[in-house]
PDB file of N, CA and C in Angstrom:
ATOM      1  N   UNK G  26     -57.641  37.434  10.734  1.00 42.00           N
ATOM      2  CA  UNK G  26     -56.310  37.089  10.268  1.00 42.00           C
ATOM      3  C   UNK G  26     -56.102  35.588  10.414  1.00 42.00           C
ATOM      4  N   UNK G  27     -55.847  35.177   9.799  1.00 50.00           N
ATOM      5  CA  UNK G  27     -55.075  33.280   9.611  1.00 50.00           C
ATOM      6  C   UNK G  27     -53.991  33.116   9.642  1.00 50.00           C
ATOM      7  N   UNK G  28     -53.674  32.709  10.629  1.00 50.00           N
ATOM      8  CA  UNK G  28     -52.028  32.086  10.825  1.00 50.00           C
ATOM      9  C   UNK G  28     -51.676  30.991  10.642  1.00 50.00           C
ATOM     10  N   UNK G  29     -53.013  30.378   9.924  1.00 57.00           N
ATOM     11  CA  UNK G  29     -52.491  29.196   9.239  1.00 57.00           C
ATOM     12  C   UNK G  29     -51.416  29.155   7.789  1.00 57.00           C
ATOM     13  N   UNK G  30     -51.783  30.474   7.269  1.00 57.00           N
ATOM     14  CA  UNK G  30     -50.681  30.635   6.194  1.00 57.00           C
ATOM     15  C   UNK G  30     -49.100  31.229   6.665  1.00 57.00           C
ATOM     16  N   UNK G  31     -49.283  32.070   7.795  1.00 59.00           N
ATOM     17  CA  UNK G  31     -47.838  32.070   8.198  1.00 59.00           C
ATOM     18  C   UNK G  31     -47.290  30.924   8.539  1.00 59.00           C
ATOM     19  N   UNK G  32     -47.627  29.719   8.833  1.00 62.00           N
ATOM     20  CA  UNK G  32     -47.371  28.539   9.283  1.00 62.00           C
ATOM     21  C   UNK G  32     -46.671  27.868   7.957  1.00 62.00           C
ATOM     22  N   UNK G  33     -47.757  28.109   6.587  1.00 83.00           N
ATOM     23  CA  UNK G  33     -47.269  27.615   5.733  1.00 83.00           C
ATOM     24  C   UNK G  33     -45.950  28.593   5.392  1.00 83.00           C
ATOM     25  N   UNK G  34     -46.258  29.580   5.187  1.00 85.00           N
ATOM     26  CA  UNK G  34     -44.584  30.068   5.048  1.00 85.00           C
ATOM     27  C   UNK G  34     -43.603  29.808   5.202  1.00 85.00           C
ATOM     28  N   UNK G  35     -43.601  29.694   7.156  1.00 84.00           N
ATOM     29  CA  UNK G  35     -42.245  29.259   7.814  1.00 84.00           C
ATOM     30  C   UNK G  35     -42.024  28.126   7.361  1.00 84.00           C
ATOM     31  N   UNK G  36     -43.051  26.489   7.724  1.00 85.00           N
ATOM     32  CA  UNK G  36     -43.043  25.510   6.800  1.00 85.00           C
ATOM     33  C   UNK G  36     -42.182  25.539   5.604  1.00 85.00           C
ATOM     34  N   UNK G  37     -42.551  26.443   4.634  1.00 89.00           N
ATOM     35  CA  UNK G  37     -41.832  26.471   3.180  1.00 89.00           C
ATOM     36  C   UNK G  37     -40.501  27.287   3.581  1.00 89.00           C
ATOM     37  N   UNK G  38     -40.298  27.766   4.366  1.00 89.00           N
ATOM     38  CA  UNK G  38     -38.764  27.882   4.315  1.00 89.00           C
ATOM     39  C   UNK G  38     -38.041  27.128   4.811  1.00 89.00           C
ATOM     40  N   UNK G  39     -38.974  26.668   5.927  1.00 90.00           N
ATOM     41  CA  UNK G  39     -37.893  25.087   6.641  1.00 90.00           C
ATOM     42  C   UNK G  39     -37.641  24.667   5.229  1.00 90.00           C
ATOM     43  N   UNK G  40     -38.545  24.162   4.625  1.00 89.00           N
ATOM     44  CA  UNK G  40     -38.186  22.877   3.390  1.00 89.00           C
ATOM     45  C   UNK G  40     -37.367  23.454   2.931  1.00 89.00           C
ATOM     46  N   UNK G  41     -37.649  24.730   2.240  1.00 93.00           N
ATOM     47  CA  UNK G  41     -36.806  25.354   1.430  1.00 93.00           C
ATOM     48  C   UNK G  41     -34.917  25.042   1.989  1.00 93.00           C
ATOM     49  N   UNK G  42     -34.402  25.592   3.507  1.00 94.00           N
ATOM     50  CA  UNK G  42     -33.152  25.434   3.443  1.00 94.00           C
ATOM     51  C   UNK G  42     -33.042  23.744   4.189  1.00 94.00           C
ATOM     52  N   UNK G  43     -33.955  23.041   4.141  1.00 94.00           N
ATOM     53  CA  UNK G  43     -33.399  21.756   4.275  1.00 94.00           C
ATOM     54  C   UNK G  43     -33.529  21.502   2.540  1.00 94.00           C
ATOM     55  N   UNK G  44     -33.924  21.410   1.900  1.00 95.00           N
ATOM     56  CA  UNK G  44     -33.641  21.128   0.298  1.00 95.00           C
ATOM     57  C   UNK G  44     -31.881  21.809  -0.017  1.00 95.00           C
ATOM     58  N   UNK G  45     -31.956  22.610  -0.066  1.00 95.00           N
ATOM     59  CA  UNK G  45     -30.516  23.717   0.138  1.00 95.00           C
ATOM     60  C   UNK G  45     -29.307  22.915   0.875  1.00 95.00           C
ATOM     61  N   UNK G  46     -29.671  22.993   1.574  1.00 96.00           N
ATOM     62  CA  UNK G  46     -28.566  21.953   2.372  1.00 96.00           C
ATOM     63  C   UNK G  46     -28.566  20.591   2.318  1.00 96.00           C
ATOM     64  N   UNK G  47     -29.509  19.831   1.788  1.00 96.00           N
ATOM     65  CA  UNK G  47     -29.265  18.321   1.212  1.00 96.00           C
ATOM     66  C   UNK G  47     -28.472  18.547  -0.519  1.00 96.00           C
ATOM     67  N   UNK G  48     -29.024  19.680  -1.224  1.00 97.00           N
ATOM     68  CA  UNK G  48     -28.060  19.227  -2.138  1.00 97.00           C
ATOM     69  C   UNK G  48     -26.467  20.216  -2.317  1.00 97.00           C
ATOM     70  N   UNK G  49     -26.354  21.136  -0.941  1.00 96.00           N
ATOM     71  CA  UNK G  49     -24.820  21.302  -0.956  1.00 96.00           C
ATOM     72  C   UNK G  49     -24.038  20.320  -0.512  1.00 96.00           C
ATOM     73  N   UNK G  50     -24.971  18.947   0.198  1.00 97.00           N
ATOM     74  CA  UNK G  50     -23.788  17.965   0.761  1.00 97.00           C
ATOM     75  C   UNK G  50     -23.930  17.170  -0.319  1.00 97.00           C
ATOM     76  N   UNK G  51     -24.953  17.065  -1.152  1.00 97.00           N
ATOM     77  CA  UNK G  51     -24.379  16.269  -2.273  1.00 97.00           C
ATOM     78  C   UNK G  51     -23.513  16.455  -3.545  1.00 97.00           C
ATOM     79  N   UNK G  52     -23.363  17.902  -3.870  1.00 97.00           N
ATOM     80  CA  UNK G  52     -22.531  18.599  -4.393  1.00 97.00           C
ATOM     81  C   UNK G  52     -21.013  18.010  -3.759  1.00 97.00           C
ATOM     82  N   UNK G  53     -20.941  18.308  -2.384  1.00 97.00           N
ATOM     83  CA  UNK G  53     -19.849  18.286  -1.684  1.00 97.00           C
ATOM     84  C   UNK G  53     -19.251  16.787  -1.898  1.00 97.00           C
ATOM     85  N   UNK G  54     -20.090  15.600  -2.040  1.00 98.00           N
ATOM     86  CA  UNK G  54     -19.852  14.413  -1.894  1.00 98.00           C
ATOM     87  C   UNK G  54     -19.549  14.050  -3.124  1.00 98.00           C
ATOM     88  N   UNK G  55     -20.131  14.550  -4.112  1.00 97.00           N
ATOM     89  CA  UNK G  55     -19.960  14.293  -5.781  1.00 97.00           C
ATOM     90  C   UNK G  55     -18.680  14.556  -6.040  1.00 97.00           C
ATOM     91  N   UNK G  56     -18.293  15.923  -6.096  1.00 97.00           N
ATOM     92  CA  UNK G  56     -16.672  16.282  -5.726  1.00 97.00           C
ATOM     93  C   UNK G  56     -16.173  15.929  -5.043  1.00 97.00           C
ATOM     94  N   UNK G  57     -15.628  14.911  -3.912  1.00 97.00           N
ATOM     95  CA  UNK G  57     -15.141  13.737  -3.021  1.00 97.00           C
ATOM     96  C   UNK G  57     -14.999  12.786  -4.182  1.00 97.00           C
ATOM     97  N   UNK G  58     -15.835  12.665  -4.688  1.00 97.00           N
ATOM     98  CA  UNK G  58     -16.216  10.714  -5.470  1.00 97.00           C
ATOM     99  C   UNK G  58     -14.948  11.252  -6.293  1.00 97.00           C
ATOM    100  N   UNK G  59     -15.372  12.135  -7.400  1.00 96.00           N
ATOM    101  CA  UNK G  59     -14.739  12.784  -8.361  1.00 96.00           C
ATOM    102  C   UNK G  59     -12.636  12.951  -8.399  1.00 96.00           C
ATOM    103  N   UNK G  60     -13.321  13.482  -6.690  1.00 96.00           N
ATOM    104  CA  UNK G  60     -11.262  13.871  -6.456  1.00 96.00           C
ATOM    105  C   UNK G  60     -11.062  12.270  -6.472  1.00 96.00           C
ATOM    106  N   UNK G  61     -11.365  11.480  -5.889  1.00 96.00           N
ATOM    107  CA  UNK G  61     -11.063  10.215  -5.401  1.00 96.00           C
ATOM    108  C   UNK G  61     -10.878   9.606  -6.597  1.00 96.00           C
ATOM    109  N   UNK G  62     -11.812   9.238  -7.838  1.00 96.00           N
ATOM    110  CA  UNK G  62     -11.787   8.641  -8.817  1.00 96.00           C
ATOM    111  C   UNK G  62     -10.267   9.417  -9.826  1.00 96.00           C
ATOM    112  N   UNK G  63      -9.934  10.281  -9.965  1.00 96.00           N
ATOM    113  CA  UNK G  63      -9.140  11.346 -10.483  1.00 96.00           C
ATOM    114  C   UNK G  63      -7.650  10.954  -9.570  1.00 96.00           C
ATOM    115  N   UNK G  64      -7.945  10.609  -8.652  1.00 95.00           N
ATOM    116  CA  UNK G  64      -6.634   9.822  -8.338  1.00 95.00           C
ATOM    117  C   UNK G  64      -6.229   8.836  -7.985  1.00 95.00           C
ATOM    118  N   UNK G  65      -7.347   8.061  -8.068  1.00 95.00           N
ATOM    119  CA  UNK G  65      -6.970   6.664  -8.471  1.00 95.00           C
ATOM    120  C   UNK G  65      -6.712   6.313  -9.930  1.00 95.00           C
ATOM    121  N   UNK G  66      -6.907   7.400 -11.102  1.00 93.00           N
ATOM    122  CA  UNK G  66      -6.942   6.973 -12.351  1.00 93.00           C
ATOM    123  C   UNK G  66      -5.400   7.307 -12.481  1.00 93.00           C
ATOM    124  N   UNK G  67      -4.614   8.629 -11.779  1.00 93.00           N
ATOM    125  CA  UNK G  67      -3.595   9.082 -11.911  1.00 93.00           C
ATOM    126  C   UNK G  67      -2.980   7.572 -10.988  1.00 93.00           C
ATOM    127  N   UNK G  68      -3.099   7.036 -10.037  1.00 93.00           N
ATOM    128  CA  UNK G  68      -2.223   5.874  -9.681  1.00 93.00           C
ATOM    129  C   UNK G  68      -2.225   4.851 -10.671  1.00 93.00           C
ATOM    130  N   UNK G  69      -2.996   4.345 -11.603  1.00 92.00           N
ATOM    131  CA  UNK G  69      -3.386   3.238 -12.726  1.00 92.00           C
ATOM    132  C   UNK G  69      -2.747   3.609 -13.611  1.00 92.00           C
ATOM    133  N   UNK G  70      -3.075   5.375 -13.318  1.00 90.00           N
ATOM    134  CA  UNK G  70      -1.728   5.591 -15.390  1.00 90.00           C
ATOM    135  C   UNK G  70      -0.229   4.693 -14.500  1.00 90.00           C
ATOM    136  N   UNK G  71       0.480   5.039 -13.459  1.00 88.00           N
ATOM    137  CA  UNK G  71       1.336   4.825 -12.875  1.00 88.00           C
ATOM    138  C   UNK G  71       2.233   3.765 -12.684  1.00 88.00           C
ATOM    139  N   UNK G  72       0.957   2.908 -12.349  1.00 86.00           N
ATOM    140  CA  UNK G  72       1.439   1.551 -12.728  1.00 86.00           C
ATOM    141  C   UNK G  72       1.271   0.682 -13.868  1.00 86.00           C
ATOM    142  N   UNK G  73       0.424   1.458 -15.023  1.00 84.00           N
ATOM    143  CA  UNK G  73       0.783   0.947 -16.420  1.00 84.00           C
ATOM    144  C   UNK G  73       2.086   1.196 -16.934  1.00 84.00           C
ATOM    145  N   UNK G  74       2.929   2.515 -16.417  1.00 81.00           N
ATOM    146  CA  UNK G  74       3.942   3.148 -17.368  1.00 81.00           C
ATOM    147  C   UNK G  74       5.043   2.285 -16.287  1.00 81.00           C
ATOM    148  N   UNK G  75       4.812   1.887 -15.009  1.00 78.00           N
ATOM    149  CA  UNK G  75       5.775   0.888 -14.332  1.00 78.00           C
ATOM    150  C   UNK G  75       5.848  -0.761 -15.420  1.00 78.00           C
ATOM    151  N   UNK G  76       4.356  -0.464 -15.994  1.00 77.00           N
ATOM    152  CA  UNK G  76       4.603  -2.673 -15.813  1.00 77.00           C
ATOM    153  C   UNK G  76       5.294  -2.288 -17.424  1.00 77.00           C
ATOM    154  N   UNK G  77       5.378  -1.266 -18.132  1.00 77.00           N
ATOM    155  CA  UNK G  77       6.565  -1.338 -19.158  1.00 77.00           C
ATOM    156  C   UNK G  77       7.146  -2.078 -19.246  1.00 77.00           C
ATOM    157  N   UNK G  78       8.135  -2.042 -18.279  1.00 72.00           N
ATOM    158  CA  UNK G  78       9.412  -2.736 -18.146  1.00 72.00           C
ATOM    159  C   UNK G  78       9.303  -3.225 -16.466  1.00 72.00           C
ATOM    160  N   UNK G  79       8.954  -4.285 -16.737  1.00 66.00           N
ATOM    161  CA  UNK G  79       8.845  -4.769 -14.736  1.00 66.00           C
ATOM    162  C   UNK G  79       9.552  -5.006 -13.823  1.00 66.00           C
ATOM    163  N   UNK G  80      10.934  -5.421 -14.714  1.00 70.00           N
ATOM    164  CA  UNK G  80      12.283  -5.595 -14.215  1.00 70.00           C
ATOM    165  C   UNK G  80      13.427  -4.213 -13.668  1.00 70.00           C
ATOM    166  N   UNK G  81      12.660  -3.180 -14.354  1.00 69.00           N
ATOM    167  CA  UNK G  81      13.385  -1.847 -13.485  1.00 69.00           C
ATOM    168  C   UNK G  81      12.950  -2.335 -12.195  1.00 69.00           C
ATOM    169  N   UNK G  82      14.158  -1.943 -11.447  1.00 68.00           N
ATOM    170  CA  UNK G  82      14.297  -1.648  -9.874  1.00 68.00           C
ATOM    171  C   UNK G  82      14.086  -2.815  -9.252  1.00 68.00           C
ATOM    172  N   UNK G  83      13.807  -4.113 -10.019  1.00 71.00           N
ATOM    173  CA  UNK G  83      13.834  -5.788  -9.505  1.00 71.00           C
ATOM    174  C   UNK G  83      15.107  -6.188  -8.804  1.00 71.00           C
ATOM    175  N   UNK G  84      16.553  -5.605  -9.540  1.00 76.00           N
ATOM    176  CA  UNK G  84      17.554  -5.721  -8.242  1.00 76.00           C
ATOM    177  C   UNK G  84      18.582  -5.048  -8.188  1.00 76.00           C
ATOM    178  N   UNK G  85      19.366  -5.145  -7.510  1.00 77.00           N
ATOM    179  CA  UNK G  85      20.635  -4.032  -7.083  1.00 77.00           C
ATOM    180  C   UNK G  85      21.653  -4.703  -7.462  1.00 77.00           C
ATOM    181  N   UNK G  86      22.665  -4.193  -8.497  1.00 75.00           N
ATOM    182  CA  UNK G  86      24.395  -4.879  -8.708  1.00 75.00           C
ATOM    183  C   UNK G  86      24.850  -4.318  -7.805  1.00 75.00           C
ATOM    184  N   UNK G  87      25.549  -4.864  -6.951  1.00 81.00           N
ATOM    185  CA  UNK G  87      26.662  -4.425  -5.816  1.00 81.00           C
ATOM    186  C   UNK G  87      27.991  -4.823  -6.040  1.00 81.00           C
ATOM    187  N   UNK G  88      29.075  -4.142  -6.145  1.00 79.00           N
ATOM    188  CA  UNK G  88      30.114  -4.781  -6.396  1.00 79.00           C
ATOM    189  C   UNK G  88      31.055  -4.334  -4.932  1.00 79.00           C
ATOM    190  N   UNK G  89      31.799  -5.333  -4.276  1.00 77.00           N
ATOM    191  CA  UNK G  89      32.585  -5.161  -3.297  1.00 77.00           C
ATOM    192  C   UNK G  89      33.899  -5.382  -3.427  1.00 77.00           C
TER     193      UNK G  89
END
Protein backbone atom coordinates (compact mmCIF):
# COMPACT_ATOMS: atom_id res chain seq x y z
CA UNK A 1 0.00 0.00 0.00
CA UNK A 2 1.39 3.75 -0.69
CA UNK A 3 0.55 6.45 1.35
CA UNK A 4 2.16 8.53 -0.68
CA UNK A 5 -1.09 9.04 -2.64
CA UNK A 6 -3.21 9.53 0.43
CA UNK A 7 -0.85 12.33 1.11
CA UNK A 8 -1.60 13.58 -2.26
CA UNK A 9 -5.24 13.57 -1.59
CA UNK A 10 -5.30 15.31 1.69
CA UNK A 11 -2.70 17.74 -0.05
CA UNK A 12 -5.44 18.30 -2.83
CA UNK A 13 -8.01 19.07 -0.48
CA UNK A 14 -5.95 21.41 1.59
CA UNK A 15 -5.50 23.33 -1.83
CA UNK A 16 -8.73 22.63 -2.79
CA UNK A 17 -10.52 24.66 0.38
CA UNK A 18 -7.68 27.14 0.55
CA UNK A 19 -8.54 28.01 -3.29
CA UNK A 20 -12.37 28.10 -1.96
CA UNK A 21 -11.74 30.38 0.56
CA UNK A 22 -9.34 32.81 -1.27
CA UNK A 23 -11.94 33.38 -3.80
CA UNK A 24 -15.04 33.75 -1.26
CA UNK A 25 -12.96 36.68 0.23
CA UNK A 26 -12.56 37.99 -3.02
CA UNK A 27 -16.07 37.73 -3.99
CA UNK A 28 -16.70 39.33 -0.57
CA UNK A 29 -14.27 42.26 -1.31
CA UNK A 30 -15.52 42.82 -4.95
CA UNK A 31 -19.00 43.44 -3.44
CA UNK A 32 -17.41 45.97 -0.75
CA UNK A 33 -15.62 47.88 -3.82
CA UNK A 34 -18.99 47.68 -5.67
CA UNK A 35 -21.35 48.85 -2.51
CA UNK A 36 -18.74 51.57 -1.97
CA UNK A 37 -18.46 52.76 -5.61
CA UNK A 38 -22.59 52.67 -5.82
CA UNK A 39 -22.52 55.14 -3.15
CA UNK A 40 -20.30 57.31 -3.83
CA UNK A 41 -21.92 57.63 -7.36
CA UNK A 42 -25.38 58.15 -5.46
CA UNK A 43 -23.43 61.14 -3.36
CA UNK A 44 -22.03 62.78 -6.95
CA UNK A 45 -25.63 62.46 -8.49
CA UNK A 46 -26.29 64.67 -5.17
CA UNK A 47 -24.19 67.17 -5.46
CA UNK A 48 -24.69 67.71 -9.19
CA UNK A 49 -28.58 68.23 -8.62
CA UNK A 50 -27.26 70.69 -5.47
CA UNK A 51 -24.71 72.81 -7.76
CA UNK A 52 -28.09 73.54 -9.96
CA UNK A 53 -28.74 76.29 -8.20
CA UNK A 54 -25.82 76.97 -5.53
CA UNK A 55 -27.42 79.75 -3.94
CA UNK A 56 -30.32 77.54 -2.34
CA UNK A 57 -29.76 77.49 1.34
CA UNK A 58 -26.64 80.24 0.94
CA UNK A 59 -28.74 82.42 3.45
CA UNK A 60 -31.49 82.99 5.86
CA UNK A 61 -34.06 86.28 5.59
CA UNK A 62 -34.84 87.00 9.14
CA UNK A 63 -37.14 89.58 9.79
CA UNK A 64 -37.44 91.04 13.49
Amino acid sequence: MDLSLGMDIAGYANANAVQSLQSNVSVAMMKKSLDLQEAMGDQITKMMELSVNPSLGGTIDIHI
